[in-house]
Coordinates of N, CA and C and ligand atoms in Angstrom, one line a residue:
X1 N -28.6 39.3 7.0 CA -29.3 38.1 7.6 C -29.5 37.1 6.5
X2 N -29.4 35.7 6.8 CA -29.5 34.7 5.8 C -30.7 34.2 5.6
X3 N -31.2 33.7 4.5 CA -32.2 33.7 3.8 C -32.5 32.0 4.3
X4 N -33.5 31.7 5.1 CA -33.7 30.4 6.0 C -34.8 30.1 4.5
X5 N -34.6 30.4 3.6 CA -35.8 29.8 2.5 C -34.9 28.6 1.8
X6 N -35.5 27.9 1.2 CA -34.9 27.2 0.5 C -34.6 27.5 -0.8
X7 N -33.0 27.2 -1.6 CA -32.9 27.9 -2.6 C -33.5 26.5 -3.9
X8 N -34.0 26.5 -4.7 CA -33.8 25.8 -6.2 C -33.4 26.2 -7.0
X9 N -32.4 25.5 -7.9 CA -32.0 25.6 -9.0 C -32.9 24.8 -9.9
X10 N -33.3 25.8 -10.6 CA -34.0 24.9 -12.4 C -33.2 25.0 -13.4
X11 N -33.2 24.0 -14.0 CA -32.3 23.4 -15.2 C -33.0 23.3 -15.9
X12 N -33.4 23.2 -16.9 CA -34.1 23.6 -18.5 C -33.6 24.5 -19.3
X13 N -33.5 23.9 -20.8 CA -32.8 24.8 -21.4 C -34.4 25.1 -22.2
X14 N -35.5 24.5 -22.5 CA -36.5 25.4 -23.2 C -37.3 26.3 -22.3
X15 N -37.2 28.0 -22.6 CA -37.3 29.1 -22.0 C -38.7 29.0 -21.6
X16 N -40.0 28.3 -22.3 CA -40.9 29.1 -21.4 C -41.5 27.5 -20.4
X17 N -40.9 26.1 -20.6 CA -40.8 25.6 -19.3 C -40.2 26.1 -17.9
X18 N -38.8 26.6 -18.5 CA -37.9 26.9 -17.3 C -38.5 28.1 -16.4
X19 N -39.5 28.9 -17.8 CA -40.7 30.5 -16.8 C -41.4 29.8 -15.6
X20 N -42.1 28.9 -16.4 CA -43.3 28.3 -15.8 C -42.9 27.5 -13.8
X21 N -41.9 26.7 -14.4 CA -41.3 26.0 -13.2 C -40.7 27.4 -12.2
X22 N -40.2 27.8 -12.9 CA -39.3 28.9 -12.0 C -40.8 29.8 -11.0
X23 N -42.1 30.1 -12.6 CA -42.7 31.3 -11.8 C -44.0 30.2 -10.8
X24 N -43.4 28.7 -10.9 CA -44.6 28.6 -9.6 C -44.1 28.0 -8.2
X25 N -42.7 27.6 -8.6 CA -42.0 27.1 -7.3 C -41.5 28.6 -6.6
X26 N -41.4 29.8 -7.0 CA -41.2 31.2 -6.6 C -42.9 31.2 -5.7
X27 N -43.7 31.2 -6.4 CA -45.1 31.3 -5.8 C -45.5 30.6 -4.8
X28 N -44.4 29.3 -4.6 CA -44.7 28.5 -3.3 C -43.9 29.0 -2.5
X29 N -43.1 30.0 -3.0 CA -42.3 30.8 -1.3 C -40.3 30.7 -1.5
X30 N -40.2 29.8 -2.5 CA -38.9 29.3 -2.6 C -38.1 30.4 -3.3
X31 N -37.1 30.4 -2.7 CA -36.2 31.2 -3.8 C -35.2 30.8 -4.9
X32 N -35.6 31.1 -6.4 CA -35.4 30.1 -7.3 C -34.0 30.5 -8.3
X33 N -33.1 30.2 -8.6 CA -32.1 30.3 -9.9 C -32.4 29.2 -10.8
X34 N -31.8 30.1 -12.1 CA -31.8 29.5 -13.7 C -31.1 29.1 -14.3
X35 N -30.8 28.4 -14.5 CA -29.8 27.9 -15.5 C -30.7 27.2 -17.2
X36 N -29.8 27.3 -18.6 CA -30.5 27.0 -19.5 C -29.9 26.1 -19.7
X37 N -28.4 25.6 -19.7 CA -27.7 24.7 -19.8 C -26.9 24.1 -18.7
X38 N -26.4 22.9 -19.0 CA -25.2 22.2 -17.8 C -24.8 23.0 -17.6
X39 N -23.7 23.5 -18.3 CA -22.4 24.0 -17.8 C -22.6 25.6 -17.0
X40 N -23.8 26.1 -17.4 CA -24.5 27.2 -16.7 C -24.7 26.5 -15.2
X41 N -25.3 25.4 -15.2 CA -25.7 25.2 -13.9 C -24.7 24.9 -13.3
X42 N -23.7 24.2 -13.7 CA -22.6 23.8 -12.9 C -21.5 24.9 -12.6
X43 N -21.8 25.7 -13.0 CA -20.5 26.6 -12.4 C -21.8 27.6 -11.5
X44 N -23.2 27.4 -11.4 CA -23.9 28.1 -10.3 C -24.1 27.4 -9.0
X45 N -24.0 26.2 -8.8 CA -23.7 24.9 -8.1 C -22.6 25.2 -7.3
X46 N -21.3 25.7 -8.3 CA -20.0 25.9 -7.7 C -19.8 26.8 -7.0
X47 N -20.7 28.0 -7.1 CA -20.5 29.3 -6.5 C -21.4 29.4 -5.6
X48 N -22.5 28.8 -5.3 CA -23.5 28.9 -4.1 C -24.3 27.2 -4.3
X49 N -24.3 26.3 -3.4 CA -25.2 25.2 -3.3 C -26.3 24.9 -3.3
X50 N -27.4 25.0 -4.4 CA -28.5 25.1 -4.0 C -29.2 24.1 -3.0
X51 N -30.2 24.1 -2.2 CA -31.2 23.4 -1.8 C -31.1 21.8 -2.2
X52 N -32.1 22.3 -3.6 CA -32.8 21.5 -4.2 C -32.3 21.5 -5.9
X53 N -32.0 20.5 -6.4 CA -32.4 21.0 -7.7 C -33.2 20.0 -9.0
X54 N -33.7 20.9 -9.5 CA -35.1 20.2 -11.0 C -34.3 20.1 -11.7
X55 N -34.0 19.2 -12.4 CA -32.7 18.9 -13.4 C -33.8 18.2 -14.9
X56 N -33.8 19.1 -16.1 CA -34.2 18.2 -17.2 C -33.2 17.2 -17.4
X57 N -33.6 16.5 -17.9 CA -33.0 15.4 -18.7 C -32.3 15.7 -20.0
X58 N -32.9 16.1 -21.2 CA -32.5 16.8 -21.9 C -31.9 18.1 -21.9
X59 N -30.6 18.5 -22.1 CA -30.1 19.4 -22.2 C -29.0 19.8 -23.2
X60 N -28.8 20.8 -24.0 CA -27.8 21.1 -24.8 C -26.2 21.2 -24.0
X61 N -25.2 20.2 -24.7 CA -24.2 20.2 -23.6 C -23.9 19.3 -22.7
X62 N -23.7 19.6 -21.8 CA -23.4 18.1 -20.9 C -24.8 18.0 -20.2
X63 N -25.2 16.6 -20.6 CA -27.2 16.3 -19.9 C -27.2 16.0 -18.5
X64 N -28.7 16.1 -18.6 CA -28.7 16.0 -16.8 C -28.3 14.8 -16.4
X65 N -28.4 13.7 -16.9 CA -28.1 12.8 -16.6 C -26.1 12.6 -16.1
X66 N -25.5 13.4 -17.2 CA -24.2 13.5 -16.6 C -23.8 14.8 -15.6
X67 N -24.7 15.7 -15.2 CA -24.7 16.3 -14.1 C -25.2 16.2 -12.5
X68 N -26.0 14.9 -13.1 CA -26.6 13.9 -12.1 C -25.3 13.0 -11.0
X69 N -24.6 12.5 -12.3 CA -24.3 11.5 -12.0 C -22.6 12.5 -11.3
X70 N -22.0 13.7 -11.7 CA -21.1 14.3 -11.4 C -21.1 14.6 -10.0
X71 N -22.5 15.5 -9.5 CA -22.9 15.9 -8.1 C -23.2 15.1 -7.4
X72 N -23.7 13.9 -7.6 CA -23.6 12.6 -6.7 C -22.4 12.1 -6.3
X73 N -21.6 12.2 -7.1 CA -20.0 11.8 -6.9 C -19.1 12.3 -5.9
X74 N -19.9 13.9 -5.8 CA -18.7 14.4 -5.1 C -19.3 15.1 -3.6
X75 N -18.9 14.6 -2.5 CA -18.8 14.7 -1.0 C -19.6 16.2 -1.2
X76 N -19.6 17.2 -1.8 CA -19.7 18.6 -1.2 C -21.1 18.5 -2.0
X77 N -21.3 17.7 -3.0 CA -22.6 18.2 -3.5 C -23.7 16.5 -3.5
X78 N -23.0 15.5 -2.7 CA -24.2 14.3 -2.8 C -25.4 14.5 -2.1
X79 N -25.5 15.3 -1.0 CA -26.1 15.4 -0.4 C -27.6 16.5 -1.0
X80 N -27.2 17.0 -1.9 CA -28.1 17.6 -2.8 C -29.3 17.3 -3.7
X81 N -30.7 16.9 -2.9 CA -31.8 16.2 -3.7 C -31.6 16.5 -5.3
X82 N -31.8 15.9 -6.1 CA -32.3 16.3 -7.3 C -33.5 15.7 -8.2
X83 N -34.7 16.4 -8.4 CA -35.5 15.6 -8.8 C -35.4 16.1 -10.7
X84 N -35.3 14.7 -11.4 CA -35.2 14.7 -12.4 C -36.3 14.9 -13.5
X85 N -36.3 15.6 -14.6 CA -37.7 15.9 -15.5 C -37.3 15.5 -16.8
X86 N -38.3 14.3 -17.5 CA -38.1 13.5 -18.2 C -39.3 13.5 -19.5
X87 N -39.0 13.3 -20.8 CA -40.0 13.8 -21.3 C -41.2 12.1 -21.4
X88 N -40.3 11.1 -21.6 CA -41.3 9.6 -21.3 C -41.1 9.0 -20.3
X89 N -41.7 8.4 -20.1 CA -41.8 7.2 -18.7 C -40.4 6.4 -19.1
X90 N -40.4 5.6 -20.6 CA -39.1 5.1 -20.9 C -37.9 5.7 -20.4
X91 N -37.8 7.1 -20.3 CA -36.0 7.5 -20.4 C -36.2 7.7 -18.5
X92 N -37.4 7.7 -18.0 CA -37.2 7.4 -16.0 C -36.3 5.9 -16.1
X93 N -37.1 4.8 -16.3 CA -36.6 3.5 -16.3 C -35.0 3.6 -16.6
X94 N -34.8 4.4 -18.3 CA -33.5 4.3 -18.4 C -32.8 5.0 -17.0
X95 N -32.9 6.3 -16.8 CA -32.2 7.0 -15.9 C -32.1 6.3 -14.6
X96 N -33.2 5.3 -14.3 CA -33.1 4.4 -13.0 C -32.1 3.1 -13.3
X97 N -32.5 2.9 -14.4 CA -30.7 2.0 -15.0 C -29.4 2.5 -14.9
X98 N -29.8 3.6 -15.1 CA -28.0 4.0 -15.4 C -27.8 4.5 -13.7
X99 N -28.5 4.6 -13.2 CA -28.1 4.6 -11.6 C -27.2 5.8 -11.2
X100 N -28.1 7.3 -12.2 CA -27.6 8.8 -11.6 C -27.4 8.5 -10.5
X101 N -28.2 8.2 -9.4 CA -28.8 8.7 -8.0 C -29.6 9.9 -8.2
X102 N -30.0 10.2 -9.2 CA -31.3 11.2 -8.8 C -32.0 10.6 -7.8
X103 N -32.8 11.4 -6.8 CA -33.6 10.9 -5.4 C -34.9 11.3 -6.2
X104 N -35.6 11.4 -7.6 CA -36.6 11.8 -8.0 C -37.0 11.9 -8.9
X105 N -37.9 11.3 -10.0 CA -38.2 11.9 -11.6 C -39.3 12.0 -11.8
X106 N -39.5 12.5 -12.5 CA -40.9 13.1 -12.9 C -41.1 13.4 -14.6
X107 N -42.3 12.5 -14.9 CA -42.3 12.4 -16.1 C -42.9 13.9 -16.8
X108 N -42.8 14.4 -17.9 CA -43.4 15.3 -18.3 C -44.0 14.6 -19.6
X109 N -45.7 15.2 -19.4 CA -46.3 16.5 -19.0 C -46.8 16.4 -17.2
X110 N -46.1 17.2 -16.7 CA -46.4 17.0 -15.4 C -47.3 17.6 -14.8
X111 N -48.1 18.2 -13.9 CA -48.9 18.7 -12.9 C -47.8 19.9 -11.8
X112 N -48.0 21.0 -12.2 CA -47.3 22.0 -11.4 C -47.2 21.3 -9.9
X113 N -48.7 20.9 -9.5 CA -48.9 21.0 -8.2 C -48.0 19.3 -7.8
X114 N -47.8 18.5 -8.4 CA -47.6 17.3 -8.4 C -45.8 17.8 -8.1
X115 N -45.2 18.5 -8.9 CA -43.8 18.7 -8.8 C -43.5 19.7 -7.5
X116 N -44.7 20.6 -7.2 CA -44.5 20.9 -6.2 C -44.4 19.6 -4.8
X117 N -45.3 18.9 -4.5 CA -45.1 18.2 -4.0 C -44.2 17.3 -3.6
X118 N -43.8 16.9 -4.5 CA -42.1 16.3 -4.9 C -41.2 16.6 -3.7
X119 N -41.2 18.2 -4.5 CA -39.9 19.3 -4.2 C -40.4 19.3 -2.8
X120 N -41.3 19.1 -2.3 CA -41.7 19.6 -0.6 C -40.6 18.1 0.0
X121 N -41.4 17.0 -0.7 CA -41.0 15.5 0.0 C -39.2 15.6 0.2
X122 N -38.9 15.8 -0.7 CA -37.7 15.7 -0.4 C -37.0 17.1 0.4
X123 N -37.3 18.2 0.6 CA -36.9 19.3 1.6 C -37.5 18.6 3.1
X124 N -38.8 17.7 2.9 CA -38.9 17.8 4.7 C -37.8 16.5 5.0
X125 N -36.9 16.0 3.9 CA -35.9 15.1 4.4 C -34.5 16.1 4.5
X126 N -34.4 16.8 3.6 CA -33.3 17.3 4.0 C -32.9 18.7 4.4
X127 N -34.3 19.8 4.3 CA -34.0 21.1 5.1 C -35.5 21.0 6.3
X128 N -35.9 20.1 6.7 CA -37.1 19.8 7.4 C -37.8 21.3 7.9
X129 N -36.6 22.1 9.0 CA -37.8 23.2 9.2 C -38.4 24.0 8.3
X130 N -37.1 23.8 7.1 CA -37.9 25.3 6.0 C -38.9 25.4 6.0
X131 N -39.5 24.0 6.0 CA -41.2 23.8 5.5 C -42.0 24.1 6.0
X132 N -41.6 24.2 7.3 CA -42.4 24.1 8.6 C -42.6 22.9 9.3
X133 N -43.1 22.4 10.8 CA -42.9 21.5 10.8 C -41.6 21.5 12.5
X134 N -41.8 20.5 13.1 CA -41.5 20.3 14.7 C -40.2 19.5 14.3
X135 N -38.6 19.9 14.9 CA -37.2 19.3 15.2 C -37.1 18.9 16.3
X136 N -36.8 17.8 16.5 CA -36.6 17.1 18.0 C -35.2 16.6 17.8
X137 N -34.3 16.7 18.8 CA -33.2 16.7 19.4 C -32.8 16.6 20.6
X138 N -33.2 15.0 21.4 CA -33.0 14.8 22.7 C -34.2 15.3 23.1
X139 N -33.7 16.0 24.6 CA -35.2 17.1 25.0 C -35.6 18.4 24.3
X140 N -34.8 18.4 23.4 CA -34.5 19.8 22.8 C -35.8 19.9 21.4
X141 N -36.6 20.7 21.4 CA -37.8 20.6 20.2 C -38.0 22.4 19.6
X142 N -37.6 22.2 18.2 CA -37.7 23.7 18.0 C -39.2 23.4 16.8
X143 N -39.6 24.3 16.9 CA -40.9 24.5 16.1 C -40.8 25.7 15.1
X144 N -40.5 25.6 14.0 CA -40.4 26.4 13.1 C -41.3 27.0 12.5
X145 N -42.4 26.9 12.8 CA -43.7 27.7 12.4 C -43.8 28.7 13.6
X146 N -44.1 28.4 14.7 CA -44.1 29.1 15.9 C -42.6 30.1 16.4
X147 N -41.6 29.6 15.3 CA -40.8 29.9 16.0 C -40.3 29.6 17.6
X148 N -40.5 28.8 18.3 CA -40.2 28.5 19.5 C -39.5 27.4 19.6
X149 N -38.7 27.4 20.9 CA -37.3 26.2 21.1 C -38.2 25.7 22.9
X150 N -38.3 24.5 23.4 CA -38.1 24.1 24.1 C -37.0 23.3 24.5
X151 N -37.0 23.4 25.9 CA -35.9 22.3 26.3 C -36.5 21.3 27.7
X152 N -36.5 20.4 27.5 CA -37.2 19.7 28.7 C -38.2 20.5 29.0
X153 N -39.3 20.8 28.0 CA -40.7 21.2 27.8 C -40.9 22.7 28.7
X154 N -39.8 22.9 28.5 CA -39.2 24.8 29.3 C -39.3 25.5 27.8
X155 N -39.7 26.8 27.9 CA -39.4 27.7 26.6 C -38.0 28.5 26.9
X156 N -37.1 28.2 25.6 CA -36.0 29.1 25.8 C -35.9 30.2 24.5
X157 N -35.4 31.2 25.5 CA -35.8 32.7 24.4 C -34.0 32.7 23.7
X158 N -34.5 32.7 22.6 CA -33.2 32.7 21.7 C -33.7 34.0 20.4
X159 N -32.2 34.6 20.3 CA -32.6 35.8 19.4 C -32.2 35.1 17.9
X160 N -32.7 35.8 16.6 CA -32.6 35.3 16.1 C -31.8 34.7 15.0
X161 N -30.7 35.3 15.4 CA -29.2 34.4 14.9 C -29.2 32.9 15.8
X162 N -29.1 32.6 16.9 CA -29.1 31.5 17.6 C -30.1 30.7 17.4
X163 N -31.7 30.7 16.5 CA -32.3 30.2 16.3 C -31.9 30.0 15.1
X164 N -31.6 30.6 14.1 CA -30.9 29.9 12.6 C -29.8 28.8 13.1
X165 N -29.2 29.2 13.8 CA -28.0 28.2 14.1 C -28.4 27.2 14.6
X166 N -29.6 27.2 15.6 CA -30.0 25.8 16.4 C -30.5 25.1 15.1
X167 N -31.4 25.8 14.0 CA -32.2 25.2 13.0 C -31.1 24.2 12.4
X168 N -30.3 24.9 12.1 CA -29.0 24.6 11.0 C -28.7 23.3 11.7
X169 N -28.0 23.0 13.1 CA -27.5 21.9 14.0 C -28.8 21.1 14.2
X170 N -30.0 21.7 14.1 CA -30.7 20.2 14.4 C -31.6 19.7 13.2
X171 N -30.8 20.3 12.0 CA -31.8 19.6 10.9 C -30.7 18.1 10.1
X172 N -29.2 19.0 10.8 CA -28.3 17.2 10.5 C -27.8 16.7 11.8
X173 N -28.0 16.3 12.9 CA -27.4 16.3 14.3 C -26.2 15.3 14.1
X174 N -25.1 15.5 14.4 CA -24.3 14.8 14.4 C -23.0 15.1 13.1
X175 N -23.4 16.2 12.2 CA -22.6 16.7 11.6 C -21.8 17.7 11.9
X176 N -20.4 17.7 11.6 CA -19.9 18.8 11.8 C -19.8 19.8 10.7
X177 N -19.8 21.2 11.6 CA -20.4 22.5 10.4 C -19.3 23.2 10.5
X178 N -18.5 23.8 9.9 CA -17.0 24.7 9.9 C -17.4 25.6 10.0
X179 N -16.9 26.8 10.7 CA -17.6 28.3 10.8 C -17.8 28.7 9.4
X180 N -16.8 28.6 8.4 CA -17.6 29.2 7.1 C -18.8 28.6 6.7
X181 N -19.1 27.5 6.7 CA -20.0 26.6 6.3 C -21.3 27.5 7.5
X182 N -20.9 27.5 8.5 CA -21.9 28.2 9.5 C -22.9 29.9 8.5
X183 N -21.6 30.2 8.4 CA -21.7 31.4 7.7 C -22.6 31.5 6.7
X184 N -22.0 30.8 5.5 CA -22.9 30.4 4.4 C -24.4 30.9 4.9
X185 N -24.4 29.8 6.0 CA -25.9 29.0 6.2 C -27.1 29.5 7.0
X186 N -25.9 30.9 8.1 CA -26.8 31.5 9.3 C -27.1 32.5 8.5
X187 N -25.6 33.2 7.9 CA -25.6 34.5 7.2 C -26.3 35.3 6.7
X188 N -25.5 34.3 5.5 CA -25.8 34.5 4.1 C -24.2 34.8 3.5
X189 N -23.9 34.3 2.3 CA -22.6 34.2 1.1 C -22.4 35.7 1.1
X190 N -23.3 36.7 1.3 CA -23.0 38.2 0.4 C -22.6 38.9 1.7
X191 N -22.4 38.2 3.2 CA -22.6 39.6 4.1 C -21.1 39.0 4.6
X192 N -19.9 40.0 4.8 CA -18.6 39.9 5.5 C -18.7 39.6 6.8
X193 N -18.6 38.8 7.4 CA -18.9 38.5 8.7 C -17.7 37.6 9.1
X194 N -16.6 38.4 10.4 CA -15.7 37.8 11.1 C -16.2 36.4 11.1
X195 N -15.0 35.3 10.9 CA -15.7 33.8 11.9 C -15.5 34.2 13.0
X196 N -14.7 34.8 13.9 CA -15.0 34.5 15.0 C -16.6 35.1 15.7
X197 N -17.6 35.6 14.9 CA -18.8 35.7 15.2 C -19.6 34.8 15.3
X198 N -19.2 33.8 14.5 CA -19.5 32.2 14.7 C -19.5 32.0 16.2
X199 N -18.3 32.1 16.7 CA -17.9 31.7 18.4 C -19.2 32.1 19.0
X200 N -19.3 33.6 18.9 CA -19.6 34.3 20.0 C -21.2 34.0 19.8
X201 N -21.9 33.8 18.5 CA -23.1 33.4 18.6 C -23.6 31.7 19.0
X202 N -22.5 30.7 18.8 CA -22.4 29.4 19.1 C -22.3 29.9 20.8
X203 N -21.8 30.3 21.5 CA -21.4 30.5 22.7 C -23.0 30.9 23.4
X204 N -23.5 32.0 22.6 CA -24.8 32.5 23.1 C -26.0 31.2 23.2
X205 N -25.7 30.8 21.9 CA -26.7 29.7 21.8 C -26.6 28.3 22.8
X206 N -25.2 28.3 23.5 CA -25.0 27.0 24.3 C -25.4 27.7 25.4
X207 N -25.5 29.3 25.9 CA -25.5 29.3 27.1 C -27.6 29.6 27.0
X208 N -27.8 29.7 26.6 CA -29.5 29.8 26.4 C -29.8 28.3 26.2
X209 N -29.4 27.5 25.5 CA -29.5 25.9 25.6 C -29.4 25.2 27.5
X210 N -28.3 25.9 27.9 CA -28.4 25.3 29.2 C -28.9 26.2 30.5
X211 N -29.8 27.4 29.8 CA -30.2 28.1 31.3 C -30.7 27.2 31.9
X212 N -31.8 26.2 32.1 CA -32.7 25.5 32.6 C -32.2 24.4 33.2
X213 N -30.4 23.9 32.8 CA -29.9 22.9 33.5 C -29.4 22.2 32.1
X214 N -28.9 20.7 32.2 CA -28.9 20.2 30.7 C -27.5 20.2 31.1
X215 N -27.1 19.3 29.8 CA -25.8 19.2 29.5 C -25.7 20.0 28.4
X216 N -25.0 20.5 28.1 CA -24.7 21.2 26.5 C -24.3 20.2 25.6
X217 N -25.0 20.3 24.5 CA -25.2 19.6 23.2 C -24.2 19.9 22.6
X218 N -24.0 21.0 22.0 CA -23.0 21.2 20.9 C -21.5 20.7 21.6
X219 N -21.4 20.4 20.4 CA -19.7 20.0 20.8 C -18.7 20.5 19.8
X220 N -17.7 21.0 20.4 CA -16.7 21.9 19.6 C -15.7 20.9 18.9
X221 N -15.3 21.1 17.7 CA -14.2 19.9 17.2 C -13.0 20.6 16.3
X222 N -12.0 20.5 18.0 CA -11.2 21.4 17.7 C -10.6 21.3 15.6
X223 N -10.6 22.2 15.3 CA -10.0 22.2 14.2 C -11.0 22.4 13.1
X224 N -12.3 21.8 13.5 CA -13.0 21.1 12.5 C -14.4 22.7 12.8
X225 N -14.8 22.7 13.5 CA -16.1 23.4 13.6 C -16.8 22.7 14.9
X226 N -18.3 23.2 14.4 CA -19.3 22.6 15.3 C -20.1 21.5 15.5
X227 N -20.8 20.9 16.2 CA -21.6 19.9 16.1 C -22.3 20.0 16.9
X228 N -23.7 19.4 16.7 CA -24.6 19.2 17.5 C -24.5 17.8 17.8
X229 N -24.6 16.9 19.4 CA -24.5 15.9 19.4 C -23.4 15.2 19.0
Ligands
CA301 CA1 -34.8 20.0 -22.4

């Protein structure tokens, strides 16, 4: 079963910052990886995408600022918040000049709870239910605290692979998601799962989406995967 948590990657190379960060964003529920250098983080990036990632500034090797500016570049990882950690207010301004695209910096000496906050603002933009919190999609409203999906203010009973999958389609609506990409995301990276399980649970989830009447939402793109919308 896939881990509907949100993953962070922390980047710091001094050891008992990278404890601290790692042991209080773990304490808010997240599930967190380490890296001490670039090139550590970048080949952990390569092999699973994190969430979110805290990127220092300073780093031995290639800096955050040119790991910033690499993951923004490229289609599979722009979409990836990064809030940046800076030791002066001067090197934010610079990093806001040199125009990483970090979506975030934060000066240090920071406030645990302040970086937590951050890290929330930018998940309820881009994994909204992890946090908790109401998805609307047409008539369609899933509530991720409650766990429950309406449809035209009807409750529909979905098991709980078909509710990761709804989650998944209605936190980007209009994206298309490739059965592996599905997998990744319903799964989990570590569990062997046919794609065509993909089908058979996409299939379940359209036919529990339209018990009540409705058009069916998802839309299949031949070649491509799925979409919501
Ligand atoms: Ca550093």
């Amino acid at each position: 079963m896939a881990d509907p948590i949100p993953k962070i990657l922390v980047v710091e190379d001094e050891p008992a910052q990278r404890e601290v960060l790692a042991y209080n964003l773990e304490a808010e529920g997240f599930v967190i990886e380490k890296a001490a250098t670039g090139d550590e983080a970048l080949t952990l990036i390569a092999e699973a995408a994190p969430d979110l990632i805290v990127l220092d500034w300073m780093l031995p090797g290639v800096s955050g600022i040119e790991i910033c500016r690499r993951l923004k570049a490229r289609d599979e990882t722009r979409d990836i918040p990064i809030i940046m950690l800076s030791a002066r207010s001067e090197d934010v301004d610079r990093v806001r000049g040199l125009e990483t695209g970090a979506d975030d910096y934060v000066v240090k000496p920071f406030s645990v709870a302040e970086l937590v906050a951050r890290v929330r603002t930018q998940l309820r933009r881009t994994r909204p239910a992890s946090i908790g919190g109401q998805l609307e999609f047409e008539d369609i409203v899933l509530n991720s605290d409650s766990h429950r999906v309406y449809r035209d203010e009807k409750p529909l009973k979905l098991g709980p692979t078909e509710f990761r999958l709804l989650t998944t389609f209605m936190e980007k609506p209009g994206r298309v998601w490739s059965r592996e990409q599905l997998l990744d995301r319903v799964w989990g990276r570590d569990i062997y799962v046919d794609t065509r399980t993909v089908d058979v649970h996409v299939g379940r989830l359209r036919k529990a989406l339209c018990r009540h009447g409705g058009r069916d939402p998802l839309r299949t793109v031949r070649g491509a995967g799925y979409s919501l919308g």
